XYZ file of C-alpha atoms in Angstrom:
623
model
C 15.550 -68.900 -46.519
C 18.140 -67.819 -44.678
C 19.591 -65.301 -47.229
C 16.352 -64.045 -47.236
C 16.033 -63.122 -43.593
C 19.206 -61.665 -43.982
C 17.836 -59.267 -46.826
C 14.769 -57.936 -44.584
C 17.120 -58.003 -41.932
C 19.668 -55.315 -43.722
C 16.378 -53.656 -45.052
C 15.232 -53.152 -41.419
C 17.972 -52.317 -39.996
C 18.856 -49.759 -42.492
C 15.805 -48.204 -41.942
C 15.982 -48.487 -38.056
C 19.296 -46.564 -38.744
C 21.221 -49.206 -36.909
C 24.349 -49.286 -39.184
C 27.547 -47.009 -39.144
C 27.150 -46.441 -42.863
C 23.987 -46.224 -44.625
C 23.226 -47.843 -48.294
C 21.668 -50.947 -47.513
C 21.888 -52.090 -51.580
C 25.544 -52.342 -51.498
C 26.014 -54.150 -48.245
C 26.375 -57.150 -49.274
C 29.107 -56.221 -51.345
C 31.321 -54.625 -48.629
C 33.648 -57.065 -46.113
C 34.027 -55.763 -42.684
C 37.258 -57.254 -40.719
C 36.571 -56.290 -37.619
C 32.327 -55.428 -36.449
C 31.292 -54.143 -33.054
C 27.661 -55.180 -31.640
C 27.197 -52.244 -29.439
C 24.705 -52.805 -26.199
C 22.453 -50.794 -28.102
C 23.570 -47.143 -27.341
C 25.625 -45.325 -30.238
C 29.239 -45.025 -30.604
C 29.508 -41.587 -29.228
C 27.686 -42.566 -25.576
C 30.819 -41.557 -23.923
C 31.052 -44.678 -22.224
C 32.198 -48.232 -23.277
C 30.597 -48.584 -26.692
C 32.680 -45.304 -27.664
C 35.918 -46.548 -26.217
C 35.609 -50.123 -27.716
C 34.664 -48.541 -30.963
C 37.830 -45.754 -30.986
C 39.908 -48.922 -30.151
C 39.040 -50.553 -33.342
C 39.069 -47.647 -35.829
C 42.392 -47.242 -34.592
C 43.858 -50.985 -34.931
C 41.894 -51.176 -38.304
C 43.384 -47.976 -39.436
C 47.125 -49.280 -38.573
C 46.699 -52.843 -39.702
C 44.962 -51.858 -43.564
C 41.831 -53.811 -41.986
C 37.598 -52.231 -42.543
C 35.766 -51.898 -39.275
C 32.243 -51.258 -38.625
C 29.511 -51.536 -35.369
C 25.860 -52.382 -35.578
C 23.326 -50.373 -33.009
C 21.172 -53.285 -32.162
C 17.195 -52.468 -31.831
C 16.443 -54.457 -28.226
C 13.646 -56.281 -27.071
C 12.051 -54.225 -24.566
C 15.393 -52.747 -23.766
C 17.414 -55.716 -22.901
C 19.969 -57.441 -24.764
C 19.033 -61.553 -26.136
C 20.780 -63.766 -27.884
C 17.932 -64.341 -30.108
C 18.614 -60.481 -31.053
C 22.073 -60.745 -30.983
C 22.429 -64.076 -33.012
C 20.918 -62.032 -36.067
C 23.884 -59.098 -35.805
C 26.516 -61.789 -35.441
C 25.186 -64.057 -38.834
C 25.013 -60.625 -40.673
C 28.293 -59.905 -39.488
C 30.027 -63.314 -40.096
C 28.256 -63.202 -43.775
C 29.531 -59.881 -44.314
C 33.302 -61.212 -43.753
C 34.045 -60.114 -40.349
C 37.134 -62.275 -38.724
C 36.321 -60.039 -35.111
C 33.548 -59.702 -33.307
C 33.726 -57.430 -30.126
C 31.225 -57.780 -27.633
C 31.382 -54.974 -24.701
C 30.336 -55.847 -21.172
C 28.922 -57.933 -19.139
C 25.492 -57.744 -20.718
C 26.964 -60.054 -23.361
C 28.272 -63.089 -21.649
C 25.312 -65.063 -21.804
C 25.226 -64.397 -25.706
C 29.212 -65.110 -25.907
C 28.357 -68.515 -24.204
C 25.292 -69.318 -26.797
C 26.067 -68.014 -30.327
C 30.182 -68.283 -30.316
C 29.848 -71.930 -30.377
C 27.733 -71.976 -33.606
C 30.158 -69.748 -35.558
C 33.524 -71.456 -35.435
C 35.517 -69.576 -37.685
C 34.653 -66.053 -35.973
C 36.979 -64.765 -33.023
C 34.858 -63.024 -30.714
C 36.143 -60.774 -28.315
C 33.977 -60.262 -25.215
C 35.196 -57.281 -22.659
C 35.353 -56.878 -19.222
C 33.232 -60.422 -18.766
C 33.776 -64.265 -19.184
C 31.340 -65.920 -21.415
C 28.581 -68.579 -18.657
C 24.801 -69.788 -19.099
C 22.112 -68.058 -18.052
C 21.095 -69.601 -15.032
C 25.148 -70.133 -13.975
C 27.586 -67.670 -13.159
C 30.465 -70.487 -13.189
C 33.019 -69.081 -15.917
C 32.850 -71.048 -19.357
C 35.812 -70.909 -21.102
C 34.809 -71.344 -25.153
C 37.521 -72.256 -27.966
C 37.037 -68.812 -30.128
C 36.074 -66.249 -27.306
C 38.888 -64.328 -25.584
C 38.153 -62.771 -22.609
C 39.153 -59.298 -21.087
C 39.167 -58.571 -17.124
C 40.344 -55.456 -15.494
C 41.834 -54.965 -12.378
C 39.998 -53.847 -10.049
C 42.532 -54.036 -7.301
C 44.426 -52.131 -8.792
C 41.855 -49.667 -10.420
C 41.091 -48.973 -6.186
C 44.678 -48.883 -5.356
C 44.483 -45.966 -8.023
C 41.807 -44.166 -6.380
C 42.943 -44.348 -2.464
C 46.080 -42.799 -3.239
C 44.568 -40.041 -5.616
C 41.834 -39.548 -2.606
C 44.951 -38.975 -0.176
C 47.109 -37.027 -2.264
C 44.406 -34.366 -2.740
C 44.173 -33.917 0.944
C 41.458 -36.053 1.701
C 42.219 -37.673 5.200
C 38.979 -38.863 6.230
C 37.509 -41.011 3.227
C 34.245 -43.765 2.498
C 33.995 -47.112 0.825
C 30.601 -47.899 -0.377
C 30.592 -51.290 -1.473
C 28.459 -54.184 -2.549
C 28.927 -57.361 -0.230
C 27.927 -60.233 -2.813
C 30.867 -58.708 -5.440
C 34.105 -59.890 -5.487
C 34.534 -56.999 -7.351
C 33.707 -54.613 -5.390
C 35.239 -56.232 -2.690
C 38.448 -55.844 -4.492
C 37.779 -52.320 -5.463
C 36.982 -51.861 -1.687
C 40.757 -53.692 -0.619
C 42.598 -51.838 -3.339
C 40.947 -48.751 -2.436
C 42.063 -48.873 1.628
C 45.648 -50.115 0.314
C 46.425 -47.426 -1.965
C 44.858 -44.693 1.084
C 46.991 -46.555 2.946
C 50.178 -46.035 0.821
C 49.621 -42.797 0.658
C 48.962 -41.772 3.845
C 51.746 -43.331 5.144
C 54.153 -42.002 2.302
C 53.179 -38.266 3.777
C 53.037 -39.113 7.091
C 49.414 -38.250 7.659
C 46.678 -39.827 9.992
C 44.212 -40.902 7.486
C 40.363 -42.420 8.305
C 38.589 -44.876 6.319
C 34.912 -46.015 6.731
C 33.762 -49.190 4.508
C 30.234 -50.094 4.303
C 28.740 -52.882 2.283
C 25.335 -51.964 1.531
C 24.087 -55.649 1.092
C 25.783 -56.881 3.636
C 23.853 -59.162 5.664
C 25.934 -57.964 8.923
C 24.603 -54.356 8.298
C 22.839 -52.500 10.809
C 22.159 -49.660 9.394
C 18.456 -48.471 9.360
C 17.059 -47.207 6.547
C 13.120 -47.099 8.161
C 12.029 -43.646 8.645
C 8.940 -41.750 10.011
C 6.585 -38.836 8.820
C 4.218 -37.444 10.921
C 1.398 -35.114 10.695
C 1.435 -31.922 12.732
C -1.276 -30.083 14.193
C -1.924 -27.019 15.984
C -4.343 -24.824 17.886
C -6.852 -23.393 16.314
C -6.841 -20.521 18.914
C -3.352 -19.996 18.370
C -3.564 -19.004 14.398
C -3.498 -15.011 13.447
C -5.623 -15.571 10.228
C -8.730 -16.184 10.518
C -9.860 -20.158 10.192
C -12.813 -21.716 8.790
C -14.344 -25.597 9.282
C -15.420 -27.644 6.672
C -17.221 -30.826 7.129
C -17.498 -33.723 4.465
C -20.415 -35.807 4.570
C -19.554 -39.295 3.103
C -16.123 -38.298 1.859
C -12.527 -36.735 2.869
C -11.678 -33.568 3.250
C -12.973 -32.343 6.388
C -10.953 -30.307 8.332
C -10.334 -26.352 9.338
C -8.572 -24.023 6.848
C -7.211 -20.773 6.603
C -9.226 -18.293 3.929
C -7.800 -18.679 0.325
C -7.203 -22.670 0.882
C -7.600 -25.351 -1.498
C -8.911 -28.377 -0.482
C -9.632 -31.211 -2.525
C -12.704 -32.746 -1.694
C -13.656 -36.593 -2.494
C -16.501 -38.439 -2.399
C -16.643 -42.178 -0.755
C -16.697 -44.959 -3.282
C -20.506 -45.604 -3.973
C -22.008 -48.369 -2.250
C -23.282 -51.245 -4.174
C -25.896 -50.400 -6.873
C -25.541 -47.051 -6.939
C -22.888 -44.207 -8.188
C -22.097 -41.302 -7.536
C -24.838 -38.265 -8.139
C -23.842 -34.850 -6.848
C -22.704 -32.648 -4.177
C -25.005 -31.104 -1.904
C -23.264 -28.100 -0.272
C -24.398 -25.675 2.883
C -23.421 -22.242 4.265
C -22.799 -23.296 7.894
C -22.208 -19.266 9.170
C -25.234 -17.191 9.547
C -25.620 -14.689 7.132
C -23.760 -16.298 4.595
C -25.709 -18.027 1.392
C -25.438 -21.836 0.851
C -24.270 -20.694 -3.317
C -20.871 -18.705 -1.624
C -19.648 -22.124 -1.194
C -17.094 -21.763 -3.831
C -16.677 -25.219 -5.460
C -15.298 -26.258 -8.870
C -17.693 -28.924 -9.911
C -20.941 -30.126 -8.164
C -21.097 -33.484 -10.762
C -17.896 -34.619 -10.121
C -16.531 -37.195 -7.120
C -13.241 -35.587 -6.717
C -13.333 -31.615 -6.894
C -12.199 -28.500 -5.907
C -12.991 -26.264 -2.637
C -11.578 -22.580 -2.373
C -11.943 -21.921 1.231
C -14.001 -18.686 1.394
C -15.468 -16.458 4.601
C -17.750 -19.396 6.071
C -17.876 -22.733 7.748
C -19.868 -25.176 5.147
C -20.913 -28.707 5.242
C -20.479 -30.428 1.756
C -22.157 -34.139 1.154
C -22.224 -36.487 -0.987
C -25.033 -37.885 -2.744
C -25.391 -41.144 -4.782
C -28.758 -42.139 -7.366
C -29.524 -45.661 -8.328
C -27.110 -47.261 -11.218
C -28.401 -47.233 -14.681
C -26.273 -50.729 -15.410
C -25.317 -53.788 -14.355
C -22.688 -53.684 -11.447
C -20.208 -56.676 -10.408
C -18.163 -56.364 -7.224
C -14.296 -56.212 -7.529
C -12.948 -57.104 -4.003
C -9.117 -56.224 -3.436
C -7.356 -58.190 -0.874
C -3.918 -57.774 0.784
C -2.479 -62.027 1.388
C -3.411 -63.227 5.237
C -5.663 -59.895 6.058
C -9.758 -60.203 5.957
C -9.810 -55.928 5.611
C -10.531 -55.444 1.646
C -11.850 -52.767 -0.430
C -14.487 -53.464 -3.168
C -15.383 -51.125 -6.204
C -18.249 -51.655 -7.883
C -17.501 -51.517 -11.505
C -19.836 -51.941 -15.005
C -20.583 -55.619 -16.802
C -17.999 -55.299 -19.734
C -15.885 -52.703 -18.149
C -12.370 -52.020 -17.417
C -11.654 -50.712 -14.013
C -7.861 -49.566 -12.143
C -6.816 -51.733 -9.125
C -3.783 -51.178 -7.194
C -2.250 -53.558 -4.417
C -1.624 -52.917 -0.932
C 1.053 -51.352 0.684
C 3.402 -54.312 1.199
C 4.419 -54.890 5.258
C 7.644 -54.390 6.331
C 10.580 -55.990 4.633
C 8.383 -57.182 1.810
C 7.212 -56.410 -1.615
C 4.424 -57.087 -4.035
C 4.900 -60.571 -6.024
C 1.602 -60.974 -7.802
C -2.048 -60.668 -8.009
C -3.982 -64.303 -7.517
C -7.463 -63.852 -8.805
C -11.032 -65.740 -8.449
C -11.602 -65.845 -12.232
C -8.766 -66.518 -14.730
C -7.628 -64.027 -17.586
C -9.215 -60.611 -16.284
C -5.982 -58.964 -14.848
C -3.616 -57.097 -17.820
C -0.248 -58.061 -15.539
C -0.727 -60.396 -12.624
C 3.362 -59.017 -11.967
C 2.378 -55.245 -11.902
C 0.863 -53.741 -8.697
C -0.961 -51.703 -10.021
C -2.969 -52.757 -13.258
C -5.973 -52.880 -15.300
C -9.325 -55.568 -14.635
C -11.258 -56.711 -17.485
C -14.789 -57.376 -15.179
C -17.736 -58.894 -18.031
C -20.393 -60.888 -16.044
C -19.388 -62.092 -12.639
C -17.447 -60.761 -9.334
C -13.861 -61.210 -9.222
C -11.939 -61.202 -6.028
C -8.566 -59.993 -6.518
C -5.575 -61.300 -3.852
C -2.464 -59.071 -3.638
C 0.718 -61.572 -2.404
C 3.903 -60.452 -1.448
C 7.439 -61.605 -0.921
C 10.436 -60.713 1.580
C 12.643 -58.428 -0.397
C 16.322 -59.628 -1.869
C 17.405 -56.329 -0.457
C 16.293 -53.537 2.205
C 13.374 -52.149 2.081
C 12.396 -48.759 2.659
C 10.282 -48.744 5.776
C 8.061 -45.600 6.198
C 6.013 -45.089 9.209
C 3.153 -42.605 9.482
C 2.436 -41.319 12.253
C -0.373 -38.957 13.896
C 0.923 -36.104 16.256
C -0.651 -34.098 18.525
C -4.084 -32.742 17.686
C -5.214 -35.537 15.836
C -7.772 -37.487 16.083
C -6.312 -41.046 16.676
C -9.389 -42.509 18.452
C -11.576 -42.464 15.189
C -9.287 -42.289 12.514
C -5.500 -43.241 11.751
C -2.816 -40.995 9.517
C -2.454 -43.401 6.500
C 0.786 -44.492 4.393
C 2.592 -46.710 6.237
C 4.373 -49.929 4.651
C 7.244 -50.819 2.745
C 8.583 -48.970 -0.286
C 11.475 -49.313 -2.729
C 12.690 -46.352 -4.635
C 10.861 -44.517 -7.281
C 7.601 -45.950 -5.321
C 4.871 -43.067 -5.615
C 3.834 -43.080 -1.390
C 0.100 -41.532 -0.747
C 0.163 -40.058 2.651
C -2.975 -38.911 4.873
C -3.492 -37.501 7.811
C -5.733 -37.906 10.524
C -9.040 -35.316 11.153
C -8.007 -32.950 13.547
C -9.365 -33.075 16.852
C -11.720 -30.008 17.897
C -9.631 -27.431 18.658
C -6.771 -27.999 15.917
C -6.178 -28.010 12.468
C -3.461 -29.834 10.186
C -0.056 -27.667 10.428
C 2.527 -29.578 8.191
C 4.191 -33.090 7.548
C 7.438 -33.793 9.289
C 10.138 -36.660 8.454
C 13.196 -37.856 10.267
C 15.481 -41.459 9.768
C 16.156 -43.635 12.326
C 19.583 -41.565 12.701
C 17.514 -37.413 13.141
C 18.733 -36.571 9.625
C 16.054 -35.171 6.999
C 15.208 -37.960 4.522
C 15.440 -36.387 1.049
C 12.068 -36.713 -0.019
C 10.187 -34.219 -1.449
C 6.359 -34.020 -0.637
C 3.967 -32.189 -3.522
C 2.671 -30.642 -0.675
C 4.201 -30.316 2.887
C 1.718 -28.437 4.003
C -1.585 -30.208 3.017
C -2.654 -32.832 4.706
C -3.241 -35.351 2.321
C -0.653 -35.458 -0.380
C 2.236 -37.704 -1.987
C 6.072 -37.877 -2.520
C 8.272 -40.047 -4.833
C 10.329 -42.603 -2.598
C 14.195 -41.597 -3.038
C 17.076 -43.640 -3.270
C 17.715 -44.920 0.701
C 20.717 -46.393 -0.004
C 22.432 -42.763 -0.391
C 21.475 -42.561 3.578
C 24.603 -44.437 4.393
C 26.901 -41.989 2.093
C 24.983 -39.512 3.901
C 25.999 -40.507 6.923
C 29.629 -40.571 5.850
C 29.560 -37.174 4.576
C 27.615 -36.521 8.412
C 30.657 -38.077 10.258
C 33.423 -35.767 8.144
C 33.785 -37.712 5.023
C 35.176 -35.633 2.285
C 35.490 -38.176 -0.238
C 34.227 -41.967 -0.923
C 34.627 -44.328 -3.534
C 32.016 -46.635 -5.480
C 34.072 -49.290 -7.415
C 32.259 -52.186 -8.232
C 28.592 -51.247 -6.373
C 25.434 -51.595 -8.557
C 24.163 -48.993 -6.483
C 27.219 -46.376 -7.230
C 24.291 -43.308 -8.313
C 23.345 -43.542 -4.205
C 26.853 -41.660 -3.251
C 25.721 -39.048 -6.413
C 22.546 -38.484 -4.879
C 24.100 -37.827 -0.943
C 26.302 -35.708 -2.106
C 23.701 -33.708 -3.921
C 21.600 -33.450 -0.580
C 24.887 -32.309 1.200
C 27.525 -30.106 -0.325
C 28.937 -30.086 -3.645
C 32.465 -29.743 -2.337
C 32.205 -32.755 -1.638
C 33.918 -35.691 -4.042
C 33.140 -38.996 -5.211
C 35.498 -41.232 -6.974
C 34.156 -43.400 -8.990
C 35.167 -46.321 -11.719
C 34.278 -47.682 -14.770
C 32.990 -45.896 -18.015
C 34.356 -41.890 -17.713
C 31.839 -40.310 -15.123
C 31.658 -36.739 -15.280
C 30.269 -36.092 -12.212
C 32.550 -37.550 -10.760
C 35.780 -35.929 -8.857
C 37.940 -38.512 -10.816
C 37.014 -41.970 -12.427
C 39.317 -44.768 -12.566
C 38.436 -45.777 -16.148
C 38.485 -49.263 -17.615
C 39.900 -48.238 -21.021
C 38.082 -50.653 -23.318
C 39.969 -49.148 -26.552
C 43.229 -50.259 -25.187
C 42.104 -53.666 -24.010
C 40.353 -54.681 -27.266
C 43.694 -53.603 -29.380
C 45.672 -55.762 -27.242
C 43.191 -58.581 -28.265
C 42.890 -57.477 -31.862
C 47.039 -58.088 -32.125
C 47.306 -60.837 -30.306
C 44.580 -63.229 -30.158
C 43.918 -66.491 -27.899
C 40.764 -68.223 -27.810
C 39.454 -69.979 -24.540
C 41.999 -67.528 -22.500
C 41.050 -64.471 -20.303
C 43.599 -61.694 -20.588
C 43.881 -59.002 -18.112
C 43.874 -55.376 -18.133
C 46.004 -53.483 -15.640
C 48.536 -50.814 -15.317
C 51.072 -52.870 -17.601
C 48.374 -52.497 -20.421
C 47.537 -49.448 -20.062
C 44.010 -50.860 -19.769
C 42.772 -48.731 -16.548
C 43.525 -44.897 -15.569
C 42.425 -42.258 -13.661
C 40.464 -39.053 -15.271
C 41.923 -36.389 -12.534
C 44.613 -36.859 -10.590
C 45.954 -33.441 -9.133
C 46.196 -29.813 -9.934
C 50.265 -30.043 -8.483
C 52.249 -31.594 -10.368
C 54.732 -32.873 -7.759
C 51.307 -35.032 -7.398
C 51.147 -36.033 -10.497
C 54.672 -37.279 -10.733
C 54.445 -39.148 -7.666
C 51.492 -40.886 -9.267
C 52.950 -41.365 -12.814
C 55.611 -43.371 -10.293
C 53.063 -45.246 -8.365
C 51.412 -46.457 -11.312
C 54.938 -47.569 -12.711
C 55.462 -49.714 -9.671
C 52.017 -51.428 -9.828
C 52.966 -52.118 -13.647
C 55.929 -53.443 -12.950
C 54.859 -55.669 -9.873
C 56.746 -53.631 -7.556
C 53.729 -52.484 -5.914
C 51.422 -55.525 -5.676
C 48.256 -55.126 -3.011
C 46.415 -58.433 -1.915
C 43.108 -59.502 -2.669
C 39.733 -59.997 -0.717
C 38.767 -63.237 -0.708
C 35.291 -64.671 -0.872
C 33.818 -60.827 -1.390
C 33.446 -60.284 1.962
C 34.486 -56.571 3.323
C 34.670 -57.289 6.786
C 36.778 -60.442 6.108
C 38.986 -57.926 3.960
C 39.426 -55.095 6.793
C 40.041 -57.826 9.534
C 42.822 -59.244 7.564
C 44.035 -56.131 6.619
C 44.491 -55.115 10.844
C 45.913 -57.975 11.983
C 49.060 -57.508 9.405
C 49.383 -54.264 10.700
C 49.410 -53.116 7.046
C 49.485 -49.209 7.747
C 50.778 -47.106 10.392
C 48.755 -44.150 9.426
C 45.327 -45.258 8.324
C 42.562 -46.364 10.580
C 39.910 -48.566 8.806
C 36.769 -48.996 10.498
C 34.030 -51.545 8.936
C 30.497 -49.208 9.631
C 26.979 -50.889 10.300
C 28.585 -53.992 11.478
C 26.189 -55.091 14.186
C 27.944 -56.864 17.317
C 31.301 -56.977 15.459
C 34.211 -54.588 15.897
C 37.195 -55.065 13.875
C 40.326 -55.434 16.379
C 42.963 -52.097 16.692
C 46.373 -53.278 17.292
């Protein structure tokens, strides 16, 4: 049974083009001595699964051995040991003493399949096998581990940063990493080094995003803008929607979108019914794109026009869909057909909370109780629908919407505000106008006067919609805003957020950043997978982790100067930390404030002034 499975396996995987070398017929003829399980990109991603793979063609080419990788097919893009099980058996049948496993994607699988496969050395890189619902380290009998330093990868970086010129620098870092808070200390030790090697005041900001001492506010506010009628130089015309939005007072040439009110129970929507409110001017100039349709067109013509909705008695059975937001009595019900299908869409969540799930009256109707906005199946009976939330792991994006002056706040309220996490689509309203005024334009601010980085479809309507950005670039942002000319991401899940600021600011500007070779990136501090898995490859040791540093070659930096007085001075720095000469301390318990306290009270630099940002009712102490 099992050599069958292993047949369709090659078939489909052959097919899938999955292997390095097609010829599916003759592969279980062919011995492999050495097979990489990529994390299912290709061997030429630029990134780890190239640099693990180049590391092995080269060993096998020096040591007479045969190499190959296998592209696994996911499951809905992630990586299972159930998947990954099926490479490794078709590996270990196929003859292969190595397996490589890159990253930390793998170290559940390391810790499930190695043990079933005792004669197979697996080699997992830059992670240490553990269970899924345990981070503790396992350390398993035929699995040798690979770590990089990520002390000294930041050590790297700081003193690049400095070298270059860069005297007033950013850490971005991740509070619940140890790595990052390593990066982070390796990063200010290295600044230090060489700031005080050229004598030159140096600044350095660290901010851990996650921190739960941060006070950094990433709420902001948009608000619709009005203004007077009697102050516009083209001429302006009203239009009034009768049971529907849309109302308001345009210029000539405008194009409003016009939408009818959801149909009250029993009945759906019929037509419009439109009027020529200026003398003179027929009811049909009332240019509209569709009468029959509830959502429509309206080119704003020479005339003020009143435009109403109209409804007829439904031809079918109805059942009513109530929506609910969790602890509120305000709902909204459609009115949908018996054997239908019909959209819902949750809520905006409150403040510092996001949707969890959808709890509903009748069991089975809802495609994906997890999805906030999903599909009902409605056959015979109503269905209420109740959206619940939960406080978010992280901050939320707070967005506020406000009405300004002109609106009319006593009857109606701008709509939109709630809390968002990125890539959120945000639907944003404003109020009527009050007699007098018209809608102008949306404006947006942080807590902090700086433009937000959104980007509305259309600033200048008054009902319209914007993708939520990335927040977390707000506190790069304001790094770059307080003279920042360079920061550094090592070891922060949320590294793209210092891309994105510096795309909103000025391209001059640099970020370091480490890991796989980044090149958008001023320099990368590169964990060189090809050398580490060589090292492993010659010299194998089960149940051990080894570590990859300067004296392996295992980490190095992608730019280091244009002078190359620079570049020997580093060549020489990176000797010393090889040789132990140079040897910066740790953070301990992943803590960046912990780190910067320690590192003022030993009065560890004379030149280099490390301030902890967003650390609310805590300074750290200046000797």
């Amino acid at each position: 049974m099992k050599k069958f499975i292993s047949v369709l396996m090659c078939i489909a995987l052959a097919a899938c083009s999955v292997f390095a070398m097609a010829g599916c017929t003759k592969q279980q003829e062919l011995k492999y001595d050495i097979v990489l399980i990529t994390d299912g990109s290709g061997i030429n991603d630029g990134g780890y699964n190239e640099s693990a793979w180049n590391g092995i063609d080269e060993y096998a080419g020096s040591n007479n051995m045969t190499c190959r990788y296998y592209q696994p097919v996911l499951d809905n893009g992630e990586i299972t040991s159930e998947n990954i099980e099926k490479y490794v058996d078709l590996a270990v049948k196929n003859g292969a003493q190595f397996i490589v496993l890159p990253g930390e994607k793998f170290a559940v699988c390391a810790y499930e399949i190695a043990p079933s496969y005792p004669d197979a050395k697996f080699v997992l890189l830059d992670a240490i096998p553990h269970s899924a619902d345990d981070n503790t380290d396992r350390f398993i009998s035929n699995v040798m581990s690979v770590s990089f330093d990520s002390l000294q990868s930041g050590f790297l970086a700081g003193y690049v940063a400095v070298m270059n010129g860069n005297t007033k620098l950013g850490y971005f870092g991740q509070y619940l990493s140890d790595d990052s808070a390593n990066y982070g200390a390796g990063f200010v030790q290295g600044a230090s080094y060489a700031a005080d090697s050229l004598n030159v005041p140096v600044v350095l900001d660290w901010a851990d995003y996650d921190s739960p001492l941060l006070d950094y506010n990433y709420s902001f506010n948009i608000k619709a803008c009005y203004e007077k009628i009697s102050d516009q130089k083209e001429k302006t015309f009203k239009v009034n929607v009768v049971d529907g939005i849309g109302s308001g007072t345009y210029t000539e040439g405008s194009n409003v979108t016009i939408t009818a009110a959801p149909a009250p129970q029993g009945k759906v929507f019929d037509k419009w019914e439109v009027k020529s409110n200026t003398e003179g001017v027929k009811d049909s100039k009332v240019n509209i794109s569709s009468k029959s349709k509830p959502s429509m067109n309206l080119l704003v013509e020479k005339c003020d026009c009143t435009i109403t909705a109209t409804y007829k008695d439904a031809d079918f059975k109805q059942y009513a869909v109530v929506v609910a937001k969790e602890g509120e009595s305000i709902s909204n019900t459609i009115y949908a057909a018996e054997n239908s299908q019909c959209d819902i869409k949750a809520p905006v969540a409150d403040e510092n909370k996001i949707f969890d799930h959808w709890e509903s009256s009748v069991a089975d109707v809802v495609e994906d109780v997890n999805a906030a906005q999903t599909k009902v199946n409605v056959t015979n009976q109503d269905i209420t629908l109740t959206a619940v939330y939960k406080l978010s792991d992280t901050p939320t994006f707070n967005v506020t919407v406000e009405t300004g002056e002109g609106g009319d706040t006593a009857n109606y309220a701008s709509t939109g505000s709630g809390s968002y996490m990125a890539g959120d689509i945000v639907e944003i309203a404003a109020a009527v106008p009050l007699d007098g005024y018209m809608f102008s334009h949306w404006e947006n601010t942080d807590a902090y006067g700086e433009g937000t980085g959104i980007a509305m479809e259309n600033e200048y309507y008054w009902n319209t919609s914007f993708e939520m950005v990335d927040r977390y670039a707000a506190i790069c942002e304001s790094m770059y805003n307080d003279g920042a000319t360079a920061i550094f991401t090592g070891g922060n899940d949320k590294s793209d957020s210092a891309f994105t600021a510096k795309g909103n600011f000025d391209y001059n500007l640099n970020v370091i950043d480490a890991g796989a070779q980044n090149s958008n990136a001023y320099s990368t501090i590169v964990k060189n997978y090809g050398e580490a898995v060589k090292d492993c490859l010659a010299d194998f040791k089960g149940g051990t982790v080894t570590a990859s540093n300067c004296k392996t070659d295992g980490i190095y930096a992608t730019f280091v100067s244009d002078d190359d007085d620079v570049k020997a001075e580093y060549d020489a720095v990176y000797k010393a930390l090889a040789d132990g000469k140079l040897t910066p301390f740790r953070a301990e318990g992943g803590a960046g404030y912990d780190f910067c306290k320690a590192f003022v009270e030993r009065n560890a630099s004379k030149c280099l002034t490390l301030n902890g940002w967003f650390l609310e009712g805590i300074s750290i102490p200046q000797n």
